[in-house]
Short mmCIF file of C-alpha atoms in Angstrom, two decimals:
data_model
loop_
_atom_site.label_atom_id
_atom_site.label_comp_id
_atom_site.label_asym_id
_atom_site.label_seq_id
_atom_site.Cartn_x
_atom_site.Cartn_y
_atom_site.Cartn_z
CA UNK G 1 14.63 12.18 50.70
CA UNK G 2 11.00 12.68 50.97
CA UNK G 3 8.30 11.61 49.03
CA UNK G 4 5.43 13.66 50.12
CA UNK G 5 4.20 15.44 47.07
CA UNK G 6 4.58 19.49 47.39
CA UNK G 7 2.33 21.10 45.16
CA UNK G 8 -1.47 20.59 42.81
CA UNK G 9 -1.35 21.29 39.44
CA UNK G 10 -5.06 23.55 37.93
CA UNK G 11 -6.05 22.75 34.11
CA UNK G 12 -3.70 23.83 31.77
CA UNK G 13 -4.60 25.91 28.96
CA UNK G 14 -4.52 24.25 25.51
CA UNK G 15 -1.75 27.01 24.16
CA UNK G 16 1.03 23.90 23.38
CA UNK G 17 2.19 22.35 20.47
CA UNK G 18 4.02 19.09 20.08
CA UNK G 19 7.70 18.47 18.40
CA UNK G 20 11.56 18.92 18.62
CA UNK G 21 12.75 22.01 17.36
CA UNK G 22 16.56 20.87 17.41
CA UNK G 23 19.05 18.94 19.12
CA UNK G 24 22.47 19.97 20.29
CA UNK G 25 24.91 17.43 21.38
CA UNK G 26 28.16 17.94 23.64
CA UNK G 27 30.61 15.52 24.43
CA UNK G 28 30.53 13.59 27.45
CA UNK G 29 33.93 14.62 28.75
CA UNK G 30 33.31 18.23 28.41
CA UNK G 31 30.78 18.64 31.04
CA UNK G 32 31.36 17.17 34.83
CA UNK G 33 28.53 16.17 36.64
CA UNK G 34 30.42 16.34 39.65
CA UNK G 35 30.98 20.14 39.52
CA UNK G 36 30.19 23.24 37.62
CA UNK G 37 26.27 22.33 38.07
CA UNK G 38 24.01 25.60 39.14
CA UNK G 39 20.23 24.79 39.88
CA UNK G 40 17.70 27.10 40.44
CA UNK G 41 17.71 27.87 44.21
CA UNK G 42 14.17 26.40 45.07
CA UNK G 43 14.45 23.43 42.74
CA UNK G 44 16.76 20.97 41.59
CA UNK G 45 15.14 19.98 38.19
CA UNK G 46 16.00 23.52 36.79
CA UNK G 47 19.63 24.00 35.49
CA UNK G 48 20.50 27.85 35.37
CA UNK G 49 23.99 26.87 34.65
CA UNK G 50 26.95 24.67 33.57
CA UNK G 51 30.81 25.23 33.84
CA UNK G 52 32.87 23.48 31.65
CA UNK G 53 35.96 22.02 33.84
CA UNK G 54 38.40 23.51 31.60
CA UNK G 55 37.73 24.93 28.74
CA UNK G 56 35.12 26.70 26.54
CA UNK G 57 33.04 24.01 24.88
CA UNK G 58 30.96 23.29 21.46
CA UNK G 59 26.80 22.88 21.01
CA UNK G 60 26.50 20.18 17.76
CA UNK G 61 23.74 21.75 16.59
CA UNK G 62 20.58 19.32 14.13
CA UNK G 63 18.03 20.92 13.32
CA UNK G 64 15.04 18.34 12.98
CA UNK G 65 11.87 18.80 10.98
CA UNK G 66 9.19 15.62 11.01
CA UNK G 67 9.09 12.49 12.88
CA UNK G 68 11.00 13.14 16.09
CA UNK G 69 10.47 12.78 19.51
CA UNK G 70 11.35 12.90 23.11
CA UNK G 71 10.10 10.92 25.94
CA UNK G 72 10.90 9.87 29.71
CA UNK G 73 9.41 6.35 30.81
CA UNK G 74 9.16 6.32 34.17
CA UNK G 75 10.26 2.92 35.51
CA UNK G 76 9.53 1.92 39.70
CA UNK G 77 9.37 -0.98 41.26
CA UNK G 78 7.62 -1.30 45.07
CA UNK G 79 9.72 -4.76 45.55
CA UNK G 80 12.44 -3.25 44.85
CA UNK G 81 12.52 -0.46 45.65
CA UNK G 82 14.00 1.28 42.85
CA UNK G 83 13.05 3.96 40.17
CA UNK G 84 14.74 5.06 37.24
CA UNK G 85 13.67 7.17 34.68
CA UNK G 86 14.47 6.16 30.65
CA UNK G 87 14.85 8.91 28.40
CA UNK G 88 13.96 7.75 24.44
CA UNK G 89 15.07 10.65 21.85
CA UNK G 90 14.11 9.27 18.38
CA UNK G 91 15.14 11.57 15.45
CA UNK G 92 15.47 11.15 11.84
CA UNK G 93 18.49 13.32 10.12
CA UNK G 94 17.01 13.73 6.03
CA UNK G 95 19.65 13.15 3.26
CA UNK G 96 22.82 11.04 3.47
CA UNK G 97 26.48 12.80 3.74
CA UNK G 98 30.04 12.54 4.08
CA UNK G 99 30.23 14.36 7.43
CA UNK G 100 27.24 12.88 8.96
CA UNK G 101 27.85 9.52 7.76
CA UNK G 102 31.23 9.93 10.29
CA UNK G 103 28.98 11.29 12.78
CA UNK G 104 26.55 9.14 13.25
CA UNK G 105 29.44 6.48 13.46
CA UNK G 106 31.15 8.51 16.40
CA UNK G 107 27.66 8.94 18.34
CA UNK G 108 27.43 5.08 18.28
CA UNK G 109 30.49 5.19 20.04
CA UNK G 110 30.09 7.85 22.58
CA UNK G 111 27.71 8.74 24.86
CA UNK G 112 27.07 12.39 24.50
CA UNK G 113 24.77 14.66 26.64
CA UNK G 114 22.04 15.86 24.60
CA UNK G 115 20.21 18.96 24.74
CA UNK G 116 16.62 18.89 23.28
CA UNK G 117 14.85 21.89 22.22
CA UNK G 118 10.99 21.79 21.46
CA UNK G 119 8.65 23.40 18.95
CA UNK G 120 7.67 25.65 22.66
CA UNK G 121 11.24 26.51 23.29
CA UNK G 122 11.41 23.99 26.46
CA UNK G 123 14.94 23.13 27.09
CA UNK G 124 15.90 19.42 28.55
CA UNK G 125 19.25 17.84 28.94
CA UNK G 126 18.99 13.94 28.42
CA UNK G 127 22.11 11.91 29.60
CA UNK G 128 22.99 14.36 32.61
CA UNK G 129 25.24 11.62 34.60
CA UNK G 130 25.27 8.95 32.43
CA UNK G 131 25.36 10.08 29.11
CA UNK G 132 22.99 8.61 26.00
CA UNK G 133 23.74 5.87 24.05
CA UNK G 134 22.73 5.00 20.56
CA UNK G 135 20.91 1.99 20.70
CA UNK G 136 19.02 1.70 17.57
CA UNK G 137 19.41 3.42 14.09
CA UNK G 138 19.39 2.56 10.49
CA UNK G 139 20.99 4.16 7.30
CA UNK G 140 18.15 4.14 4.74
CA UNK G 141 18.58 4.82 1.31
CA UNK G 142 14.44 4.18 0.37
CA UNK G 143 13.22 2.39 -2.23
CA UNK G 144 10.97 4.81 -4.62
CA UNK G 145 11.89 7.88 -5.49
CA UNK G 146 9.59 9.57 -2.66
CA UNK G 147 11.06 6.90 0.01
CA UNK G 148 12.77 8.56 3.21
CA UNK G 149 16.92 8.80 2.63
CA UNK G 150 19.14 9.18 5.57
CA UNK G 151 19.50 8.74 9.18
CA UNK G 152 16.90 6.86 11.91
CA UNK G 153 18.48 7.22 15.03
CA UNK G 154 17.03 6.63 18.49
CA UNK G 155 19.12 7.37 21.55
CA UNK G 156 18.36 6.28 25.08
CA UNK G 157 19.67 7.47 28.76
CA UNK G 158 18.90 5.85 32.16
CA UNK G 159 19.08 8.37 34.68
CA UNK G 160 17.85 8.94 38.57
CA UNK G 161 16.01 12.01 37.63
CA UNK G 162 13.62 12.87 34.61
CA UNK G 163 15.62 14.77 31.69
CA UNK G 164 16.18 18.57 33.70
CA UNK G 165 14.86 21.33 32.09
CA UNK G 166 17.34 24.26 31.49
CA UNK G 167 16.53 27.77 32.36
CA UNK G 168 16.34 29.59 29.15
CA UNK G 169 14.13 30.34 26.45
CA UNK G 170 16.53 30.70 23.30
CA UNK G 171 19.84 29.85 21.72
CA UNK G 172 21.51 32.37 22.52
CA UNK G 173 21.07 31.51 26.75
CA UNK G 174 21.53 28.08 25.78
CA UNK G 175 25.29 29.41 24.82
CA UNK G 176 25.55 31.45 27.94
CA UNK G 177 23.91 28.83 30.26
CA UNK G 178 27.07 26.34 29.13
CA UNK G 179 29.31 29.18 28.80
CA UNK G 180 33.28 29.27 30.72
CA UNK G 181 34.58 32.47 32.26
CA UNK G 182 32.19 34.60 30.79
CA UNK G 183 32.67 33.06 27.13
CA UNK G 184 29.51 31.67 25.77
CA UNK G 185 29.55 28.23 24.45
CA UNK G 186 29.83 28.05 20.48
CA UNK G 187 26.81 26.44 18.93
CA UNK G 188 28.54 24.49 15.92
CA UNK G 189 25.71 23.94 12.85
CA UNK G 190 28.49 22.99 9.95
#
């Protein structure tokens, strides 16, 4: 591999805004890593694609309003020549329930890939060969009557790559990006 940089980068115009827009998860044995994979021909950090191995698959769809976030550490070491790259998703699900009470219990003990939508309609899948992990979180019923109630959950994958962006601009080529032998993926929200 080479690691001769390829391209400059001009001033960017100040059009962005900052946030998650939603979250969907999908089980880790649904996807294979191995196979089913399409990049974009000129670049490996763009997913165009994803075949399920065997079956059409479910999107868990959250959406998330308020203190959420997203972020890839980047972690390299000269003397060892190693670099890894940590992906942090931090959300925080308002109101307690039944169903996402049970959950939040069986994210703990998977390791889902995550797809993470922004407020710009940027797509990212976190976890792509390892999955994500739960590794903090809290169930918070608040104090006062204004207090936060629900779910603090942050989620963390180590990966060899930053989180890939997927090539599409909507929900709807979210469900055809992941979708098996020409049936769109069904984005789940209940």
């Amino acid at each position: 591999m080479s690691c001769d940089i390829t391209n400059g980068r001009i001033e960017q115009c100040k059009d962005s805004v900052s946030g998650l827009k939603a979250i969907y998860f999908i089980n880790y044995d649904d996807l294979n890593s191995d196979s089913g994979l399409t990049y974009d021909n000129t670049d490996t950090d763009l997913i165009t694609s994803w075949e399920p191995p065997s079956a059409v698959i479910n999107l868990y769809k959250y959406e998330l309003k308020g203190a959420n976030s997203f972020e890839t550490t980047i972690n390299s070491s000269r003397d060892n020549g190693t670099t890894f790259f940590q992906q942090t998703l931090t959300i925080q699900l308002k109101r307690q329930d039944v169903a996402t009470h049970k959950n939040v219990k069986l994210l703990a003990y998977g390791r889902p890939r995550i797809v993470v939508r922004t407020m710009t309609d940027q797509f990212f899948l976190m976890g792509l060969t390892q999955g994500a992990d739960v590794t903090a979180g809290t169930v918070s019923s608040g104090t006062a009557l204004g207090d936060f109630n629900g779910y603090n959950l942050t989620f963390e994958a180590m990966e060899v790559s930053p989180a890939n962006f997927i090539d599409v601009n909507d929900e709807n080529g979210l469900a055809t990006a992941f979708a098996y032998d020409g049936t769109d993926a069904t984005i789940e929200t209940t």
